[in-house]
């Protein structure tokens, strides 16, 4: 299985600012995703991070709010822009390995609190 | 509209006994189901999955049962161990290989020693 790290592990931010979360994988992977887990809620898919092209966003999520980069097969970033308290969540990166099993592996998550 | 529901937010079970975690879904197009386990401060880890063409899949102490007519799946852990204490999420997708999972809200399992 892939080993996934995320930075930062947690942060407290002021309203109106932006935070970029990094996801690093120890091996090349075919697919990378970003999820959000709001307090007391389920994990919700934000977008699929596509290497070298624009991310594919799920309904309810837009690029202006959650810009995503994926410059190579092992790294991706998610930015939470113009934050409000409603953005307080755990943000998780997940990957599917090159062996293309039906399994997603998740990073440890980034706990974001917006004041 | 919660398409995947875990109606029990928590469950306590004695060590050595069976743990049964339940999950209901509403979308009849779902054809692939998974269970993930999550410890505090860690990401979810894959536990077991089942395709809609099966009604049971077993892996060691973990068995998942699928009842398509009832749109219900369950995870059985036998025997339960204190290390099984975690939050368990069920997830579903419309098609195996799309990797677009709809998750439930999770059930916190506590196995008492």
mmCIF file with all atom_site columns, C-alpha atoms in Angstrom:
data_model
loop_
_atom_site.group_PDB
_atom_site.id
_atom_site.type_symbol
_atom_site.label_atom_id
_atom_site.label_alt_id
_atom_site.label_comp_id
_atom_site.label_asym_id
_atom_site.label_entity_id
_atom_site.label_seq_id
_atom_site.pdbx_PDB_ins_code
_atom_site.Cartn_x
_atom_site.Cartn_y
_atom_site.Cartn_z
_atom_site.occupancy
_atom_site.B_iso_or_equiv
_atom_site.pdbx_formal_charge
_atom_site.auth_seq_id
_atom_site.auth_comp_id
_atom_site.auth_asym_id
_atom_site.auth_atom_id
_atom_site.pdbx_PDB_model_num
ATOM 1   C CA . UNK A 1 1   ? 0.000   0.000   0.000   1.00 0.00 ? 1   UNK A CA 1
ATOM 2   C CA . UNK A 1 2   ? 1.058   3.606   -0.566  1.00 0.00 ? 2   UNK A CA 1
ATOM 3   C CA . UNK A 1 3   ? 2.334   5.747   2.278   1.00 0.00 ? 3   UNK A CA 1
ATOM 4   C CA . UNK A 1 4   ? 0.699   9.149   2.210   1.00 0.00 ? 4   UNK A CA 1
ATOM 5   C CA . UNK A 1 5   ? 1.692   12.238  4.152   1.00 0.00 ? 5   UNK A CA 1
ATOM 6   C CA . UNK A 1 6   ? -0.137  15.517  4.445   1.00 0.00 ? 6   UNK A CA 1
ATOM 7   C CA . UNK A 1 7   ? 1.075   18.934  5.535   1.00 0.00 ? 7   UNK A CA 1
ATOM 8   C CA . UNK A 1 8   ? 0.060   20.630  7.698   1.00 0.00 ? 8   UNK A CA 1
ATOM 9   C CA . UNK A 1 9   ? -1.548  18.108  10.014  1.00 0.00 ? 9   UNK A CA 1
ATOM 10  C CA . UNK A 1 10  ? -3.662  20.879  11.507  1.00 0.00 ? 10  UNK A CA 1
ATOM 11  C CA . UNK A 1 11  ? -4.029  24.629  11.338  1.00 0.00 ? 11  UNK A CA 1
ATOM 12  C CA . UNK A 1 12  ? -6.095  27.450  12.774  1.00 0.00 ? 12  UNK A CA 1
ATOM 13  C CA . UNK A 1 13  ? -6.767  30.212  10.278  1.00 0.00 ? 13  UNK A CA 1
ATOM 14  C CA . UNK A 1 14  ? -8.501  33.562  10.177  1.00 0.00 ? 14  UNK A CA 1
ATOM 15  C CA . UNK A 1 15  ? -11.592 34.205  8.116   1.00 0.00 ? 15  UNK A CA 1
ATOM 16  C CA . UNK A 1 16  ? -10.813 35.480  4.622   1.00 0.00 ? 16  UNK A CA 1
ATOM 17  C CA . UNK A 1 17  ? -7.390  33.895  4.348   1.00 0.00 ? 17  UNK A CA 1
ATOM 18  C CA . UNK A 1 18  ? -6.319  30.883  2.270   1.00 0.00 ? 18  UNK A CA 1
ATOM 19  C CA . UNK A 1 19  ? -4.526  27.674  3.193   1.00 0.00 ? 19  UNK A CA 1
ATOM 20  C CA . UNK A 1 20  ? -2.695  25.254  0.924   1.00 0.00 ? 20  UNK A CA 1
ATOM 21  C CA . UNK A 1 21  ? -2.579  21.599  1.960   1.00 0.00 ? 21  UNK A CA 1
ATOM 22  C CA . UNK A 1 22  ? 0.063   19.316  0.526   1.00 0.00 ? 22  UNK A CA 1
ATOM 23  C CA . UNK A 1 23  ? -0.248  15.592  -0.173  1.00 0.00 ? 23  UNK A CA 1
ATOM 24  C CA . UNK A 1 24  ? 2.874   13.530  -0.817  1.00 0.00 ? 24  UNK A CA 1
ATOM 25  C CA . UNK A 1 25  ? 2.886   9.836   -1.759  1.00 0.00 ? 25  UNK A CA 1
ATOM 26  C CA . UNK A 1 26  ? 5.908   7.554   -1.510  1.00 0.00 ? 26  UNK A CA 1
ATOM 27  C CA . UNK A 1 27  ? 5.222   5.926   -4.886  1.00 0.00 ? 27  UNK A CA 1
ATOM 28  C CA . UNK A 1 28  ? 3.681   6.858   -8.205  1.00 0.00 ? 28  UNK A CA 1
ATOM 29  C CA . UNK A 1 29  ? -0.082  6.543   -8.209  1.00 0.00 ? 29  UNK A CA 1
ATOM 30  C CA . UNK A 1 30  ? -2.659  6.619   -10.953 1.00 0.00 ? 30  UNK A CA 1
ATOM 31  C CA . UNK A 1 31  ? -5.347  8.639   -9.226  1.00 0.00 ? 31  UNK A CA 1
ATOM 32  C CA . UNK A 1 32  ? -5.462  11.211  -6.440  1.00 0.00 ? 32  UNK A CA 1
ATOM 33  C CA . UNK A 1 33  ? -8.526  12.604  -4.745  1.00 0.00 ? 33  UNK A CA 1
ATOM 34  C CA . UNK A 1 34  ? -9.408  15.223  -2.168  1.00 0.00 ? 34  UNK A CA 1
ATOM 35  C CA . UNK A 1 35  ? -12.145 14.683  0.409   1.00 0.00 ? 35  UNK A CA 1
ATOM 36  C CA . UNK A 1 36  ? -13.673 16.794  3.134   1.00 0.00 ? 36  UNK A CA 1
ATOM 37  C CA . UNK A 1 37  ? -15.170 15.610  6.405   1.00 0.00 ? 37  UNK A CA 1
ATOM 38  C CA . UNK A 1 38  ? -17.165 18.282  8.158   1.00 0.00 ? 38  UNK A CA 1
ATOM 39  C CA . UNK A 1 39  ? -17.849 17.828  11.881  1.00 0.00 ? 39  UNK A CA 1
ATOM 40  C CA . UNK A 1 40  ? -20.260 14.940  12.430  1.00 0.00 ? 40  UNK A CA 1
ATOM 41  C CA . UNK A 1 41  ? -20.586 14.331  8.719   1.00 0.00 ? 41  UNK A CA 1
ATOM 42  C CA . UNK A 1 42  ? -19.422 11.717  6.253   1.00 0.00 ? 42  UNK A CA 1
ATOM 43  C CA . UNK A 1 43  ? -16.438 12.002  3.937   1.00 0.00 ? 43  UNK A CA 1
ATOM 44  C CA . UNK A 1 44  ? -17.404 13.955  0.836   1.00 0.00 ? 44  UNK A CA 1
ATOM 45  C CA . UNK A 1 45  ? -15.433 13.880  -2.398  1.00 0.00 ? 45  UNK A CA 1
ATOM 46  C CA . UNK A 1 46  ? -14.323 17.361  -3.459  1.00 0.00 ? 46  UNK A CA 1
ATOM 47  C CA . UNK A 1 47  ? -12.465 16.570  -6.661  1.00 0.00 ? 47  UNK A CA 1
ATOM 48  C CA . UNK A 1 48  ? -10.201 14.267  -8.605  1.00 0.00 ? 48  UNK A CA 1
ATOM 49  C CA . UNK A 1 49  ? -6.718  15.731  -9.032  1.00 0.00 ? 49  UNK A CA 1
ATOM 50  C CA . UNK A 1 50  ? -5.585  15.175  -12.609 1.00 0.00 ? 50  UNK A CA 1
ATOM 51  C CA . UNK A 1 51  ? -1.917  15.258  -13.474 1.00 0.00 ? 51  UNK A CA 1
ATOM 52  C CA . UNK A 1 52  ? -1.075  18.113  -15.784 1.00 0.00 ? 52  UNK A CA 1
ATOM 53  C CA . UNK A 1 53  ? -4.635  19.287  -16.247 1.00 0.00 ? 53  UNK A CA 1
ATOM 54  C CA . UNK A 1 54  ? -7.485  20.872  -14.348 1.00 0.00 ? 54  UNK A CA 1
ATOM 55  C CA . UNK A 1 55  ? -9.052  18.900  -11.530 1.00 0.00 ? 55  UNK A CA 1
ATOM 56  C CA . UNK A 1 56  ? -12.492 17.360  -11.947 1.00 0.00 ? 56  UNK A CA 1
ATOM 57  C CA . UNK A 1 57  ? -14.837 18.794  -9.325  1.00 0.00 ? 57  UNK A CA 1
ATOM 58  C CA . UNK A 1 58  ? -17.899 17.188  -7.802  1.00 0.00 ? 58  UNK A CA 1
ATOM 59  C CA . UNK A 1 59  ? -21.228 18.912  -7.578  1.00 0.00 ? 59  UNK A CA 1
ATOM 60  C CA . UNK A 1 60  ? -21.135 21.726  -5.055  1.00 0.00 ? 60  UNK A CA 1
ATOM 61  C CA . UNK A 1 61  ? -17.397 22.337  -5.295  1.00 0.00 ? 61  UNK A CA 1
ATOM 62  C CA . UNK A 1 62  ? -15.726 24.893  -7.591  1.00 0.00 ? 62  UNK A CA 1
ATOM 63  C CA . UNK A 1 63  ? -12.196 25.630  -8.679  1.00 0.00 ? 63  UNK A CA 1
ATOM 64  C CA . UNK A 1 64  ? -12.229 29.210  -7.400  1.00 0.00 ? 64  UNK A CA 1
ATOM 65  C CA . UNK A 1 65  ? -12.874 28.006  -3.877  1.00 0.00 ? 65  UNK A CA 1
ATOM 66  C CA . UNK A 1 66  ? -10.765 24.832  -3.956  1.00 0.00 ? 66  UNK A CA 1
ATOM 67  C CA . UNK A 1 67  ? -7.953  25.173  -6.504  1.00 0.00 ? 67  UNK A CA 1
ATOM 68  C CA . UNK A 1 68  ? -6.028  21.931  -6.908  1.00 0.00 ? 68  UNK A CA 1
ATOM 69  C CA . UNK A 1 69  ? -2.678  21.188  -8.464  1.00 0.00 ? 69  UNK A CA 1
ATOM 70  C CA . UNK A 1 70  ? -1.082  17.891  -9.388  1.00 0.00 ? 70  UNK A CA 1
ATOM 71  C CA . UNK A 1 71  ? 2.272   18.483  -11.044 1.00 0.00 ? 71  UNK A CA 1
ATOM 72  C CA . UNK A 1 72  ? 3.381   14.839  -10.997 1.00 0.00 ? 72  UNK A CA 1
ATOM 73  C CA . UNK A 1 73  ? 2.351   11.307  -10.037 1.00 0.00 ? 73  UNK A CA 1
ATOM 74  C CA . UNK A 1 74  ? 3.295   11.623  -6.364  1.00 0.00 ? 74  UNK A CA 1
ATOM 75  C CA . UNK A 1 75  ? 2.214   15.101  -5.248  1.00 0.00 ? 75  UNK A CA 1
ATOM 76  C CA . UNK A 1 76  ? -0.894  17.257  -5.094  1.00 0.00 ? 76  UNK A CA 1
ATOM 77  C CA . UNK A 1 77  ? -2.063  20.394  -3.321  1.00 0.00 ? 77  UNK A CA 1
ATOM 78  C CA . UNK A 1 78  ? -5.495  21.610  -2.300  1.00 0.00 ? 78  UNK A CA 1
ATOM 79  C CA . UNK A 1 79  ? -6.040  25.266  -1.472  1.00 0.00 ? 79  UNK A CA 1
ATOM 80  C CA . UNK A 1 80  ? -9.009  26.381  0.587   1.00 0.00 ? 80  UNK A CA 1
ATOM 81  C CA . UNK A 1 81  ? -9.574  29.963  -0.498  1.00 0.00 ? 81  UNK A CA 1
ATOM 82  C CA . UNK A 1 82  ? -11.213 32.903  1.228   1.00 0.00 ? 82  UNK A CA 1
ATOM 83  C CA . UNK A 1 83  ? -12.019 30.745  4.217   1.00 0.00 ? 83  UNK A CA 1
ATOM 84  C CA . UNK A 1 84  ? -15.076 31.040  6.438   1.00 0.00 ? 84  UNK A CA 1
ATOM 85  C CA . UNK A 1 85  ? -15.928 29.106  9.626   1.00 0.00 ? 85  UNK A CA 1
ATOM 86  C CA . UNK A 1 86  ? -18.030 26.729  7.474   1.00 0.00 ? 86  UNK A CA 1
ATOM 87  C CA . UNK A 1 87  ? -14.770 25.489  5.920   1.00 0.00 ? 87  UNK A CA 1
ATOM 88  C CA . UNK A 1 88  ? -13.675 24.057  9.261   1.00 0.00 ? 88  UNK A CA 1
ATOM 89  C CA . UNK A 1 89  ? -13.238 20.384  8.418   1.00 0.00 ? 89  UNK A CA 1
ATOM 90  C CA . UNK A 1 90  ? -10.782 17.580  8.057   1.00 0.00 ? 90  UNK A CA 1
ATOM 91  C CA . UNK A 1 91  ? -9.366  17.516  4.531   1.00 0.00 ? 91  UNK A CA 1
ATOM 92  C CA . UNK A 1 92  ? -8.074  14.184  3.291   1.00 0.00 ? 92  UNK A CA 1
ATOM 93  C CA . UNK A 1 93  ? -6.072  13.171  0.296   1.00 0.00 ? 93  UNK A CA 1
ATOM 94  C CA . UNK A 1 94  ? -6.565  9.683   -1.119  1.00 0.00 ? 94  UNK A CA 1
ATOM 95  C CA . UNK A 1 95  ? -4.871  7.710   -3.872  1.00 0.00 ? 95  UNK A CA 1
ATOM 96  C CA . UNK A 1 96  ? -5.296  4.660   -6.027  1.00 0.00 ? 96  UNK A CA 1
ATOM 97  C CA . UNK A 1 97  ? -2.067  2.800   -6.719  1.00 0.00 ? 97  UNK A CA 1
ATOM 98  C CA . UNK A 1 98  ? -0.603  1.883   -10.070 1.00 0.00 ? 98  UNK A CA 1
ATOM 99  C CA . UNK A 1 99  ? -1.650  -1.714  -9.578  1.00 0.00 ? 99  UNK A CA 1
ATOM 100 C CA . UNK A 1 100 ? -5.129  -0.290  -9.988  1.00 0.00 ? 100 UNK A CA 1
ATOM 101 C CA . UNK A 1 101 ? -6.934  -2.228  -7.303  1.00 0.00 ? 101 UNK A CA 1
ATOM 102 C CA . UNK A 1 102 ? -10.363 -1.146  -6.234  1.00 0.00 ? 102 UNK A CA 1
ATOM 103 C CA . UNK A 1 103 ? -8.969  0.362   -3.086  1.00 0.00 ? 103 UNK A CA 1
ATOM 104 C CA . UNK A 1 104 ? -8.360  3.925   -2.135  1.00 0.00 ? 104 UNK A CA 1
ATOM 105 C CA . UNK A 1 105 ? -5.685  4.697   0.422   1.00 0.00 ? 105 UNK A CA 1
ATOM 106 C CA . UNK A 1 106 ? -6.145  7.769   2.568   1.00 0.00 ? 106 UNK A CA 1
ATOM 107 C CA . UNK A 1 107 ? -3.709  10.207  4.055   1.00 0.00 ? 107 UNK A CA 1
ATOM 108 C CA . UNK A 1 108 ? -3.896  11.128  7.759   1.00 0.00 ? 108 UNK A CA 1
ATOM 109 C CA . UNK A 1 109 ? -5.883  14.276  7.050   1.00 0.00 ? 109 UNK A CA 1
ATOM 110 C CA . UNK A 1 110 ? -5.476  17.981  7.783   1.00 0.00 ? 110 UNK A CA 1
ATOM 111 C CA . UNK A 1 111 ? -7.666  19.383  10.518  1.00 0.00 ? 111 UNK A CA 1
ATOM 112 C CA . UNK A 1 112 ? -8.603  22.960  9.647   1.00 0.00 ? 112 UNK A CA 1
ATOM 113 C CA . UNK A 1 113 ? -10.270 25.372  12.043  1.00 0.00 ? 113 UNK A CA 1
ATOM 114 C CA . UNK A 1 114 ? -11.388 28.757  10.714  1.00 0.00 ? 114 UNK A CA 1
ATOM 115 C CA . UNK A 1 115 ? -12.087 31.489  13.245  1.00 0.00 ? 115 UNK A CA 1
ATOM 116 C CA . UNK B 2 1   ? -29.961 13.541  0.799   1.00 0.00 ? 1   UNK B CA 1
ATOM 117 C CA . UNK B 2 2   ? -27.880 10.890  2.543   1.00 0.00 ? 2   UNK B CA 1
ATOM 118 C CA . UNK B 2 3   ? -27.567 7.996   0.109   1.00 0.00 ? 3   UNK B CA 1
ATOM 119 C CA . UNK B 2 4   ? -25.550 5.866   2.530   1.00 0.00 ? 4   UNK B CA 1
ATOM 120 C CA . UNK B 2 5   ? -26.723 5.758   6.115   1.00 0.00 ? 5   UNK B CA 1
ATOM 121 C CA . UNK B 2 6   ? -25.232 4.372   9.272   1.00 0.00 ? 6   UNK B CA 1
ATOM 122 C CA . UNK B 2 7   ? -27.970 4.871   11.801  1.00 0.00 ? 7   UNK B CA 1
ATOM 123 C CA . UNK B 2 8   ? -26.001 3.783   14.847  1.00 0.00 ? 8   UNK B CA 1
ATOM 124 C CA . UNK B 2 9   ? -23.420 6.413   15.769  1.00 0.00 ? 9   UNK B CA 1
ATOM 125 C CA . UNK B 2 10  ? -21.854 4.146   18.371  1.00 0.00 ? 10  UNK B CA 1
ATOM 126 C CA . UNK B 2 11  ? -21.696 0.528   19.508  1.00 0.00 ? 11  UNK B CA 1
ATOM 127 C CA . UNK B 2 12  ? -20.106 -1.179  22.506  1.00 0.00 ? 12  UNK B CA 1
ATOM 128 C CA . UNK B 2 13  ? -19.259 -4.876  22.498  1.00 0.00 ? 13  UNK B CA 1
ATOM 129 C CA . UNK B 2 14  ? -17.517 -7.157  24.927  1.00 0.00 ? 14  UNK B CA 1
ATOM 130 C CA . UNK B 2 15  ? -14.165 -8.601  23.847  1.00 0.00 ? 15  UNK B CA 1
ATOM 131 C CA . UNK B 2 16  ? -14.578 -11.995 22.193  1.00 0.00 ? 16  UNK B CA 1
ATOM 132 C CA . UNK B 2 17  ? -18.181 -11.378 21.171  1.00 0.00 ? 17  UNK B CA 1
ATOM 133 C CA . UNK B 2 18  ? -19.507 -10.523 17.744  1.00 0.00 ? 18  UNK B CA 1
ATOM 134 C CA . UNK B 2 19  ? -19.688 -6.911  16.540  1.00 0.00 ? 19  UNK B CA 1
ATOM 135 C CA . UNK B 2 20  ? -22.311 -6.146  13.907  1.00 0.00 ? 20  UNK B CA 1
ATOM 136 C CA . UNK B 2 21  ? -22.196 -2.809  12.149  1.00 0.00 ? 21  UNK B CA 1
ATOM 137 C CA . UNK B 2 22  ? -25.033 -1.894  9.831   1.00 0.00 ? 22  UNK B CA 1
ATOM 138 C CA . UNK B 2 23  ? -25.352 0.279   6.767   1.00 0.00 ? 23  UNK B CA 1
ATOM 139 C CA . UNK B 2 24  ? -28.354 1.128   4.589   1.00 0.00 ? 24  UNK B CA 1
ATOM 140 C CA . UNK B 2 25  ? -28.362 2.718   1.169   1.00 0.00 ? 25  UNK B CA 1
ATOM 141 C CA . UNK B 2 26  ? -30.998 4.238   -1.063  1.00 0.00 ? 26  UNK B CA 1
ATOM 142 C CA . UNK B 2 27  ? -29.458 4.208   -4.551  1.00 0.00 ? 27  UNK B CA 1
ATOM 143 C CA . UNK B 2 28  ? -30.214 0.922   -6.318  1.00 0.00 ? 28  UNK B CA 1
ATOM 144 C CA . UNK B 2 29  ? -27.467 1.730   -8.849  1.00 0.00 ? 29  UNK B CA 1
ATOM 145 C CA . UNK B 2 30  ? -24.759 1.155   -6.255  1.00 0.00 ? 30  UNK B CA 1
ATOM 146 C CA . UNK B 2 31  ? -22.931 -2.029  -7.154  1.00 0.00 ? 31  UNK B CA 1
ATOM 147 C CA . UNK B 2 32  ? -19.753 -1.952  -5.074  1.00 0.00 ? 32  UNK B CA 1
ATOM 148 C CA . UNK B 2 33  ? -19.500 -1.532  -1.338  1.00 0.00 ? 33  UNK B CA 1
ATOM 149 C CA . UNK B 2 34  ? -16.621 -1.086  1.060   1.00 0.00 ? 34  UNK B CA 1
ATOM 150 C CA . UNK B 2 35  ? -15.879 -0.797  4.750   1.00 0.00 ? 35  UNK B CA 1
ATOM 151 C CA . UNK B 2 36  ? -13.141 1.452   6.092   1.00 0.00 ? 36  UNK B CA 1
ATOM 152 C CA . UNK B 2 37  ? -11.784 1.675   9.603   1.00 0.00 ? 37  UNK B CA 1
ATOM 153 C CA . UNK B 2 38  ? -10.481 4.909   11.088  1.00 0.00 ? 38  UNK B CA 1
ATOM 154 C CA . UNK B 2 39  ? -8.371  5.425   14.186  1.00 0.00 ? 39  UNK B CA 1
ATOM 155 C CA . UNK B 2 40  ? -8.048  8.908   15.737  1.00 0.00 ? 40  UNK B CA 1
ATOM 156 C CA . UNK B 2 41  ? -5.616  11.218  13.920  1.00 0.00 ? 41  UNK B CA 1
ATOM 157 C CA . UNK B 2 42  ? -5.239  8.739   11.077  1.00 0.00 ? 42  UNK B CA 1
ATOM 158 C CA . UNK B 2 43  ? -6.854  8.434   7.673   1.00 0.00 ? 43  UNK B CA 1
ATOM 159 C CA . UNK B 2 44  ? -9.403  5.703   6.972   1.00 0.00 ? 44  UNK B CA 1
ATOM 160 C CA . UNK B 2 45  ? -7.900  2.320   6.100   1.00 0.00 ? 45  UNK B CA 1
ATOM 161 C CA . UNK B 2 46  ? -9.557  -0.159  3.774   1.00 0.00 ? 46  UNK B CA 1
ATOM 162 C CA . UNK B 2 47  ? -11.016 -3.196  5.504   1.00 0.00 ? 47  UNK B CA 1
ATOM 163 C CA . UNK B 2 48  ? -13.154 -5.255  3.159   1.00 0.00 ? 48  UNK B CA 1
ATOM 164 C CA . UNK B 2 49  ? -15.325 -4.866  0.082   1.00 0.00 ? 49  UNK B CA 1
ATOM 165 C CA . UNK B 2 50  ? -18.126 -6.651  -1.730  1.00 0.00 ? 50  UNK B CA 1
ATOM 166 C CA . UNK B 2 51  ? -19.488 -6.529  -5.231  1.00 0.00 ? 51  UNK B CA 1
ATOM 167 C CA . UNK B 2 52  ? -23.229 -6.530  -5.812  1.00 0.00 ? 52  UNK B CA 1
ATOM 168 C CA . UNK B 2 53  ? -22.980 -9.915  -7.538  1.00 0.00 ? 53  UNK B CA 1
ATOM 169 C CA . UNK B 2 54  ? -22.155 -11.471 -4.156  1.00 0.00 ? 54  UNK B CA 1
ATOM 170 C CA . UNK B 2 55  ? -24.035 -11.605 -0.901  1.00 0.00 ? 55  UNK B CA 1
ATOM 171 C CA . UNK B 2 56  ? -21.104 -12.407 1.356   1.00 0.00 ? 56  UNK B CA 1
ATOM 172 C CA . UNK B 2 57  ? -17.380 -11.796 1.492   1.00 0.00 ? 57  UNK B CA 1
ATOM 173 C CA . UNK B 2 58  ? -15.118 -13.011 4.237   1.00 0.00 ? 58  UNK B CA 1
ATOM 174 C CA . UNK B 2 59  ? -11.599 -12.033 5.247   1.00 0.00 ? 59  UNK B CA 1
ATOM 175 C CA . UNK B 2 60  ? -10.366 -13.511 8.485   1.00 0.00 ? 60  UNK B CA 1
ATOM 176 C CA . UNK B 2 61  ? -12.412 -12.151 11.362  1.00 0.00 ? 61  UNK B CA 1
ATOM 177 C CA . UNK B 2 62  ? -14.304 -9.777  9.081   1.00 0.00 ? 62  UNK B CA 1
ATOM 178 C CA . UNK B 2 63  ? -17.353 -10.709 7.016   1.00 0.00 ? 63  UNK B CA 1
ATOM 179 C CA . UNK B 2 64  ? -19.514 -8.372  4.990   1.00 0.00 ? 64  UNK B CA 1
ATOM 180 C CA . UNK B 2 65  ? -23.061 -9.347  4.083   1.00 0.00 ? 65  UNK B CA 1
ATOM 181 C CA . UNK B 2 66  ? -25.074 -7.677  1.352   1.00 0.00 ? 66  UNK B CA 1
ATOM 182 C CA . UNK B 2 67  ? -28.852 -7.819  1.071   1.00 0.00 ? 67  UNK B CA 1
ATOM 183 C CA . UNK B 2 68  ? -29.683 -6.071  -2.189  1.00 0.00 ? 68  UNK B CA 1
ATOM 184 C CA . UNK B 2 69  ? -33.443 -6.387  -1.862  1.00 0.00 ? 69  UNK B CA 1
ATOM 185 C CA . UNK B 2 70  ? -33.293 -4.602  1.487   1.00 0.00 ? 70  UNK B CA 1
ATOM 186 C CA . UNK B 2 71  ? -30.503 -2.247  0.361   1.00 0.00 ? 71  UNK B CA 1
ATOM 187 C CA . UNK B 2 72  ? -28.621 -3.206  3.467   1.00 0.00 ? 72  UNK B CA 1
ATOM 188 C CA . UNK B 2 73  ? -25.120 -4.344  4.266   1.00 0.00 ? 73  UNK B CA 1
ATOM 189 C CA . UNK B 2 74  ? -23.498 -5.319  7.491   1.00 0.00 ? 74  UNK B CA 1
ATOM 190 C CA . UNK B 2 75  ? -20.016 -5.937  8.789   1.00 0.00 ? 75  UNK B CA 1
ATOM 191 C CA . UNK B 2 76  ? -19.477 -8.741  11.266  1.00 0.00 ? 76  UNK B CA 1
ATOM 192 C CA . UNK B 2 77  ? -16.346 -8.907  13.370  1.00 0.00 ? 77  UNK B CA 1
ATOM 193 C CA . UNK B 2 78  ? -15.803 -12.208 15.159  1.00 0.00 ? 78  UNK B CA 1
ATOM 194 C CA . UNK B 2 79  ? -14.269 -12.369 17.682  1.00 0.00 ? 79  UNK B CA 1
ATOM 195 C CA . UNK B 2 80  ? -14.049 -8.700  18.556  1.00 0.00 ? 80  UNK B CA 1
ATOM 196 C CA . UNK B 2 81  ? -10.760 -7.453  19.978  1.00 0.00 ? 81  UNK B CA 1
ATOM 197 C CA . UNK B 2 82  ? -9.902  -4.216  21.822  1.00 0.00 ? 82  UNK B CA 1
ATOM 198 C CA . UNK B 2 83  ? -7.756  -3.193  18.825  1.00 0.00 ? 83  UNK B CA 1
ATOM 199 C CA . UNK B 2 84  ? -10.908 -3.151  16.721  1.00 0.00 ? 84  UNK B CA 1
ATOM 200 C CA . UNK B 2 85  ? -12.089 -0.062  18.602  1.00 0.00 ? 85  UNK B CA 1
ATOM 201 C CA . UNK B 2 86  ? -12.337 2.588   15.885  1.00 0.00 ? 86  UNK B CA 1
ATOM 202 C CA . UNK B 2 87  ? -14.821 4.414   13.697  1.00 0.00 ? 87  UNK B CA 1
ATOM 203 C CA . UNK B 2 88  ? -16.142 2.275   10.840  1.00 0.00 ? 88  UNK B CA 1
ATOM 204 C CA . UNK B 2 89  ? -17.379 3.832   7.615   1.00 0.00 ? 89  UNK B CA 1
ATOM 205 C CA . UNK B 2 90  ? -19.322 2.060   4.936   1.00 0.00 ? 90  UNK B CA 1
ATOM 206 C CA . UNK B 2 91  ? -19.055 3.374   1.391   1.00 0.00 ? 91  UNK B CA 1
ATOM 207 C CA . UNK B 2 92  ? -20.682 2.650   -1.934  1.00 0.00 ? 92  UNK B CA 1
ATOM 208 C CA . UNK B 2 93  ? -20.005 3.387   -5.570  1.00 0.00 ? 93  UNK B CA 1
ATOM 209 C CA . UNK B 2 94  ? -22.027 3.167   -8.722  1.00 0.00 ? 94  UNK B CA 1
ATOM 210 C CA . UNK B 2 95  ? -19.346 1.211   -10.507 1.00 0.00 ? 95  UNK B CA 1
ATOM 211 C CA . UNK B 2 96  ? -16.278 -0.599  -9.348  1.00 0.00 ? 96  UNK B CA 1
ATOM 212 C CA . UNK B 2 97  ? -13.263 1.221   -10.734 1.00 0.00 ? 97  UNK B CA 1
ATOM 213 C CA . UNK B 2 98  ? -14.751 4.708   -10.713 1.00 0.00 ? 98  UNK B CA 1
ATOM 214 C CA . UNK B 2 99  ? -13.427 5.260   -7.190  1.00 0.00 ? 99  UNK B CA 1
ATOM 215 C CA . UNK B 2 100 ? -16.155 7.782   -6.515  1.00 0.00 ? 100 UNK B CA 1
ATOM 216 C CA . UNK B 2 101 ? -17.354 6.601   -3.162  1.00 0.00 ? 101 UNK B CA 1
ATOM 217 C CA . UNK B 2 102 ? -20.338 7.818   -1.158  1.00 0.00 ? 102 UNK B CA 1
ATOM 218 C CA . UNK B 2 103 ? -19.571 7.414   2.524   1.00 0.00 ? 103 UNK B CA 1
ATOM 219 C CA . UNK B 2 104 ? -21.801 6.945   5.518   1.00 0.00 ? 104 UNK B CA 1
ATOM 220 C CA . UNK B 2 105 ? -21.342 9.027   8.668   1.00 0.00 ? 105 UNK B CA 1
ATOM 221 C CA . UNK B 2 106 ? -19.581 6.253   10.549  1.00 0.00 ? 106 UNK B CA 1
ATOM 222 C CA . UNK B 2 107 ? -20.179 4.081   13.607  1.00 0.00 ? 107 UNK B CA 1
ATOM 223 C CA . UNK B 2 108 ? -17.834 4.281   16.553  1.00 0.00 ? 108 UNK B CA 1
ATOM 224 C CA . UNK B 2 109 ? -17.118 0.779   17.850  1.00 0.00 ? 109 UNK B CA 1
ATOM 225 C CA . UNK B 2 110 ? -15.766 0.276   21.325  1.00 0.00 ? 110 UNK B CA 1
ATOM 226 C CA . UNK B 2 111 ? -14.630 -3.207  22.270  1.00 0.00 ? 111 UNK B CA 1
ATOM 227 C CA . UNK B 2 112 ? -14.507 -3.622  26.018  1.00 0.00 ? 112 UNK B CA 1
ATOM 228 C CA . UNK B 2 113 ? -11.773 -5.778  27.543  1.00 0.00 ? 113 UNK B CA 1
#
